[in-house]
C-alpha atoms as a printed R data frame, in Angstrom:
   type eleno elety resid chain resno       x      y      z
1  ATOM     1    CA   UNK     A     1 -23.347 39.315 18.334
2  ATOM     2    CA   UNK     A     2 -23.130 35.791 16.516
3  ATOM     3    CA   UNK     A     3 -26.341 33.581 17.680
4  ATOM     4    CA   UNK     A     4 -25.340 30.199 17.791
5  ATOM     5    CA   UNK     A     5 -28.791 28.596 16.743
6  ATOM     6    CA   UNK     A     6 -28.873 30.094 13.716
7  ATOM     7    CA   UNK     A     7 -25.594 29.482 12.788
8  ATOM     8    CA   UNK     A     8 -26.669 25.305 14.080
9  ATOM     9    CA   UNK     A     9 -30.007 25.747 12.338
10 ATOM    10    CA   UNK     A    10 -28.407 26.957  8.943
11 ATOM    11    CA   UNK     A    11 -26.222 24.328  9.094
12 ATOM    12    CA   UNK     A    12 -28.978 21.576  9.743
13 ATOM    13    CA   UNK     A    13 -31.276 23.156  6.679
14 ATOM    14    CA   UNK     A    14 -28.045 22.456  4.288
15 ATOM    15    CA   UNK     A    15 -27.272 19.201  5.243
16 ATOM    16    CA   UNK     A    16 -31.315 18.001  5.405
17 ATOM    17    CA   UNK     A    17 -31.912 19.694  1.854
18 ATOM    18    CA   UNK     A    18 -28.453 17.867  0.649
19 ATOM    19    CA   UNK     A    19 -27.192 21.579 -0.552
20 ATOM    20    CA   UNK     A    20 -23.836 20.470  1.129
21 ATOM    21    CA   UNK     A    21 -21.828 17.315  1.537
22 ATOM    22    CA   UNK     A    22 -20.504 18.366  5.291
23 ATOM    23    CA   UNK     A    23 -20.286 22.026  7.535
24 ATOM    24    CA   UNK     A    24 -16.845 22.348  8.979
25 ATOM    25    CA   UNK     A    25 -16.992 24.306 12.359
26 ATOM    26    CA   UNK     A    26 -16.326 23.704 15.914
27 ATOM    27    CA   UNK     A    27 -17.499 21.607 18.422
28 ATOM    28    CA   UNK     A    28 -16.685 21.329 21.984
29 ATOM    29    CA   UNK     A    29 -13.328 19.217 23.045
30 ATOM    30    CA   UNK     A    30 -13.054 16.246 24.154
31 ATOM    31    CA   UNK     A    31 -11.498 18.095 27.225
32 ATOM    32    CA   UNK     A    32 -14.254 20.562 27.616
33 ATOM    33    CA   UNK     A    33 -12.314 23.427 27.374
34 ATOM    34    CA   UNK     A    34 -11.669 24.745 24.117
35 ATOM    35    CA   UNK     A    35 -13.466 23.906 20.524
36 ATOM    36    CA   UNK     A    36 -12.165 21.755 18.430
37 ATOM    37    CA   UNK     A    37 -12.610 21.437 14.384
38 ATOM    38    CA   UNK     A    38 -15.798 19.207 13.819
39 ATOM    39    CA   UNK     A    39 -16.984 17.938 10.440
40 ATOM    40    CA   UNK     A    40 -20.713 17.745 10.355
41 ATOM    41    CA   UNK     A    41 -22.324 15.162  8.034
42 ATOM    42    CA   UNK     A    42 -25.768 15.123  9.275
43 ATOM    43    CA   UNK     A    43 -28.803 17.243 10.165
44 ATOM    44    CA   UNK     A    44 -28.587 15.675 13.674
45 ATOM    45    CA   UNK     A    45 -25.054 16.338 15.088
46 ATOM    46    CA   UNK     A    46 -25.453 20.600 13.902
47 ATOM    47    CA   UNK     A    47 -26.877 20.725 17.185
48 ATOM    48    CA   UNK     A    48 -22.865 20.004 18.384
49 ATOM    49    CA   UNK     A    49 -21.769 23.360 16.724
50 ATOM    50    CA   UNK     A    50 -20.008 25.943 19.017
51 ATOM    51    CA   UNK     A    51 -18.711 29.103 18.774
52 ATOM    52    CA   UNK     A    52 -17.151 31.216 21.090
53 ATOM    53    CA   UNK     A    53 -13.945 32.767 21.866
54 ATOM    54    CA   UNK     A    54 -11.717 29.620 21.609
55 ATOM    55    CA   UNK     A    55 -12.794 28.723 17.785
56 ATOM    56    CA   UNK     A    56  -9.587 30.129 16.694
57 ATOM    57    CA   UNK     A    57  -8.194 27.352 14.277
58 ATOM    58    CA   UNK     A    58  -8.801 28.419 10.245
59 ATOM    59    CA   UNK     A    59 -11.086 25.594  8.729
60 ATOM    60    CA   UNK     A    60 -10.776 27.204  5.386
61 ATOM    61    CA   UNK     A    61  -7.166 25.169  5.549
62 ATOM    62    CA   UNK     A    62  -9.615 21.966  5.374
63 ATOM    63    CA   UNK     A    63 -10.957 22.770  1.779
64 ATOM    64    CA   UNK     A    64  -7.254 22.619  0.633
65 ATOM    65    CA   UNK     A    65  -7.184 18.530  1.996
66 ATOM    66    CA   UNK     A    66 -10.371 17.790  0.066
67 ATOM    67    CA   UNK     A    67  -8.924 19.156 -2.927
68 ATOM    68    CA   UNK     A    68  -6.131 17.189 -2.268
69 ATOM    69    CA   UNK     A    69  -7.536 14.196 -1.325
70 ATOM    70    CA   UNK     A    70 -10.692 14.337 -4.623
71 ATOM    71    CA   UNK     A    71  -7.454 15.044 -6.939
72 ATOM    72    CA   UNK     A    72  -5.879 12.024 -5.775
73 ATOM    73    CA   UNK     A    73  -8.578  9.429 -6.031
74 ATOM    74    CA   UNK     A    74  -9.867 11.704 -9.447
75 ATOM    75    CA   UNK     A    75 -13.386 12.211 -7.989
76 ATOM    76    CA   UNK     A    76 -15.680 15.173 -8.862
77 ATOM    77    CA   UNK     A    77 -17.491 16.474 -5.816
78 ATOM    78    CA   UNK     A    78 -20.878 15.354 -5.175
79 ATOM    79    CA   UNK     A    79 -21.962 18.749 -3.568
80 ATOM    80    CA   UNK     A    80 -19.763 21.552 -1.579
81 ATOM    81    CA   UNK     A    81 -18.686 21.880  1.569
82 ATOM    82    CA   UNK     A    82 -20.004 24.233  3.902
83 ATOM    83    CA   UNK     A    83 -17.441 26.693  6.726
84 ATOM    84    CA   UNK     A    84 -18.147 28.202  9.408
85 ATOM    85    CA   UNK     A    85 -15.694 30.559  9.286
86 ATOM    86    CA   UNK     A    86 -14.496 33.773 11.058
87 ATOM    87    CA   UNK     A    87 -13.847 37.039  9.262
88 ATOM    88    CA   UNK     A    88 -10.255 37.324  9.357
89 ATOM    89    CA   UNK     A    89 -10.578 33.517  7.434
């Protein structure tokens, strides 16, 4: 069984000790029923973090757009990006 504080905890102790630039993962939507992709940027909003049966989208698609997007402008990342991801990802 997945426990959802340590998956929000991990994800607060990488942003707080700057080992990642943002944690892709799921957050509740704005319709309350299913989770929607959320891109976490600070300690605080990990505690937003979902996951249950409705987290069915594959964030790793999101690491393809940064590439995209850093290629484009010619930046270097400034640290990685953190996913919450599922196994079948």
């Amino acid at each position: 069984m997945i426990n959802l504080q340590d998956i929000r905890d991990t994800a607060r102790d990488l942003l707080t000790k700057n080992e990642v630039r943002a944690v892709i993962g799921f957050r509740r939507g704005s319709r309350g029923m299913a989770a929607e992709p959320a891109f976490i940027t600070t300690p605080e909003e990990a505690d937003e973090l979902v996951w249950d049966p409705t987290c069915v989208h594959n964030l790793s698609l999101y690491l393809v757009e940064d590439r995209k997007f850093l290629a484009h402008n010619k930046a270097a990342p400034k640290a990685p990006i953190a996913i919450i991801a599922k196994g079948c990802d």
